[in-house]
Amino acid sequence: MSVLRRFIAGATCPECGALDKIVRVQDGDSLWMECVACDMRKDLDAEPAPAPAPPEGGEGGGGSPVVWKSGK
């Protein structure tokens, strides 16, 4: 299988801040992104970090969503 590279339009490199330099690379079952400006590479196969648990108690907006009404 060949390596597939695709530029991600509008993406900014998290390391150097360059715009439109991020490439999504797939080689078989491996998936990563890299910056062609600074050679940053990030593995996209890794599991994402778990989301933080909501705070317990009355804070944190754990009820109904806020509905804004206009004064008209």
PDB file of C-alpha atoms in Angstrom:
ATOM      1  CA  MET A   1       0.000   0.000   0.000  1.00  0.00           C
ATOM      2  CA  SER A   2       1.278   3.490  -0.769  1.00  0.00           C
ATOM      3  CA  VAL A   3       1.547   6.485   1.540  1.00  0.00           C
ATOM      4  CA  LEU A   4      -1.376   8.907   1.190  1.00  0.00           C
ATOM      5  CA  ARG A   5      -0.709  12.595   1.971  1.00  0.00           C
ATOM      6  CA  ARG A   6      -3.395  15.288   2.111  1.00  0.00           C
ATOM      7  CA  PHE A   7      -2.939  18.937   3.026  1.00  0.00           C
ATOM      8  CA  ILE A   8      -5.479  20.264   5.529  1.00  0.00           C
ATOM      9  CA  ALA A   9      -6.719  23.651   4.260  1.00  0.00           C
ATOM     10  CA  GLY A  10      -6.783  26.381   6.887  1.00  0.00           C
ATOM     11  CA  ALA A  11      -4.921  24.339   9.520  1.00  0.00           C
ATOM     12  CA  THR A  12      -2.307  26.057  11.677  1.00  0.00           C
ATOM     13  CA  CYS A  13       0.712  24.184  13.030  1.00  0.00           C
ATOM     14  CA  PRO A  14       0.562  23.967  16.838  1.00  0.00           C
ATOM     15  CA  GLU A  15       4.375  24.138  17.028  1.00  0.00           C
ATOM     16  CA  CYS A  16       5.457  26.910  14.623  1.00  0.00           C
ATOM     17  CA  GLY A  17       2.125  28.583  13.825  1.00  0.00           C
ATOM     18  CA  ALA A  18       2.504  28.220  10.046  1.00  0.00           C
ATOM     19  CA  LEU A  19      -0.783  28.298   8.128  1.00  0.00           C
ATOM     20  CA  ASP A  20      -1.628  25.687   5.454  1.00  0.00           C
ATOM     21  CA  LYS A  21       1.475  23.567   6.159  1.00  0.00           C
ATOM     22  CA  ILE A  22      -0.207  20.610   7.916  1.00  0.00           C
ATOM     23  CA  VAL A  23      -0.356  17.292   6.067  1.00  0.00           C
ATOM     24  CA  ARG A  24      -2.451  14.288   7.119  1.00  0.00           C
ATOM     25  CA  VAL A  25      -0.454  11.155   6.316  1.00  0.00           C
ATOM     26  CA  GLN A  26      -1.761   7.592   6.133  1.00  0.00           C
ATOM     27  CA  ASP A  27       0.541   4.625   5.617  1.00  0.00           C
ATOM     28  CA  GLY A  28      -1.386   1.387   5.853  1.00  0.00           C
ATOM     29  CA  ASP A  29      -2.983   1.367   9.317  1.00  0.00           C
ATOM     30  CA  SER A  30      -0.814   4.220  10.665  1.00  0.00           C
ATOM     31  CA  LEU A  31      -2.180   7.766  10.703  1.00  0.00           C
ATOM     32  CA  TRP A  32      -0.351  10.960  11.669  1.00  0.00           C
ATOM     33  CA  MET A  33      -0.094  14.659  10.851  1.00  0.00           C
ATOM     34  CA  GLU A  34       3.063  16.574  10.116  1.00  0.00           C
ATOM     35  CA  CYS A  35       4.105  20.146   9.378  1.00  0.00           C
ATOM     36  CA  VAL A  36       6.148  20.646   6.219  1.00  0.00           C
ATOM     37  CA  ALA A  37       7.547  23.920   7.640  1.00  0.00           C
ATOM     38  CA  CYS A  38       9.012  22.746  10.968  1.00  0.00           C
ATOM     39  CA  ASP A  39       8.895  18.902  10.742  1.00  0.00           C
ATOM     40  CA  MET A  40       6.511  18.600  13.725  1.00  0.00           C
ATOM     41  CA  ARG A  41       4.833  15.195  13.768  1.00  0.00           C
ATOM     42  CA  LYS A  42       1.849  14.037  15.833  1.00  0.00           C
ATOM     43  CA  ASP A  43       0.497  10.503  15.969  1.00  0.00           C
ATOM     44  CA  LEU A  44      -3.257  10.418  15.285  1.00  0.00           C
ATOM     45  CA  ASP A  45      -3.612   6.721  16.152  1.00  0.00           C
ATOM     46  CA  ALA A  46      -3.267   7.404  19.877  1.00  0.00           C
ATOM     47  CA  GLU A  47      -6.400   7.365  22.016  1.00  0.00           C
ATOM     48  CA  PRO A  48      -7.608  10.850  22.971  1.00  0.00           C
ATOM     49  CA  ALA A  49      -7.259  11.939  26.600  1.00  0.00           C
ATOM     50  CA  PRO A  50     -10.420  11.343  28.636  1.00  0.00           C
ATOM     51  CA  ALA A  51     -12.660  14.355  29.163  1.00  0.00           C
ATOM     52  CA  PRO A  52     -12.455  15.887  32.635  1.00  0.00           C
ATOM     53  CA  ALA A  53     -15.228  14.888  35.019  1.00  0.00           C
ATOM     54  CA  PRO A  54     -17.853  17.573  35.706  1.00  0.00           C
ATOM     55  CA  PRO A  55     -17.557  19.220  39.125  1.00  0.00           C
ATOM     56  CA  GLU A  56     -19.804  17.877  41.852  1.00  0.00           C
ATOM     57  CA  GLY A  57     -22.233  20.067  43.726  1.00  0.00           C
ATOM     58  CA  GLY A  58     -24.238  23.086  42.627  1.00  0.00           C
ATOM     59  CA  GLU A  59     -21.622  24.612  40.326  1.00  0.00           C
ATOM     60  CA  GLY A  60     -20.936  23.700  36.755  1.00  0.00           C
ATOM     61  CA  GLY A  61     -24.346  24.192  35.188  1.00  0.00           C
ATOM     62  CA  GLY A  62     -25.408  20.612  35.629  1.00  0.00           C
ATOM     63  CA  GLY A  63     -29.079  21.392  35.030  1.00  0.00           C
ATOM     64  CA  SER A  64     -31.102  22.644  32.104  1.00  0.00           C
ATOM     65  CA  PRO A  65     -29.433  24.710  29.393  1.00  0.00           C
ATOM     66  CA  VAL A  66     -29.667  28.486  29.681  1.00  0.00           C
ATOM     67  CA  VAL A  67     -32.322  30.028  27.421  1.00  0.00           C
ATOM     68  CA  TRP A  68     -31.855  33.694  26.520  1.00  0.00           C
ATOM     69  CA  LYS A  69     -34.966  35.716  25.762  1.00  0.00           C
ATOM     70  CA  SER A  70     -34.999  39.078  24.096  1.00  0.00           C
ATOM     71  CA  GLY A  71     -36.636  42.012  25.844  1.00  0.00           C
ATOM     72  CA  LYS A  72     -39.003  42.679  22.911  1.00  0.00           C
TER      73      LYS A  72
END
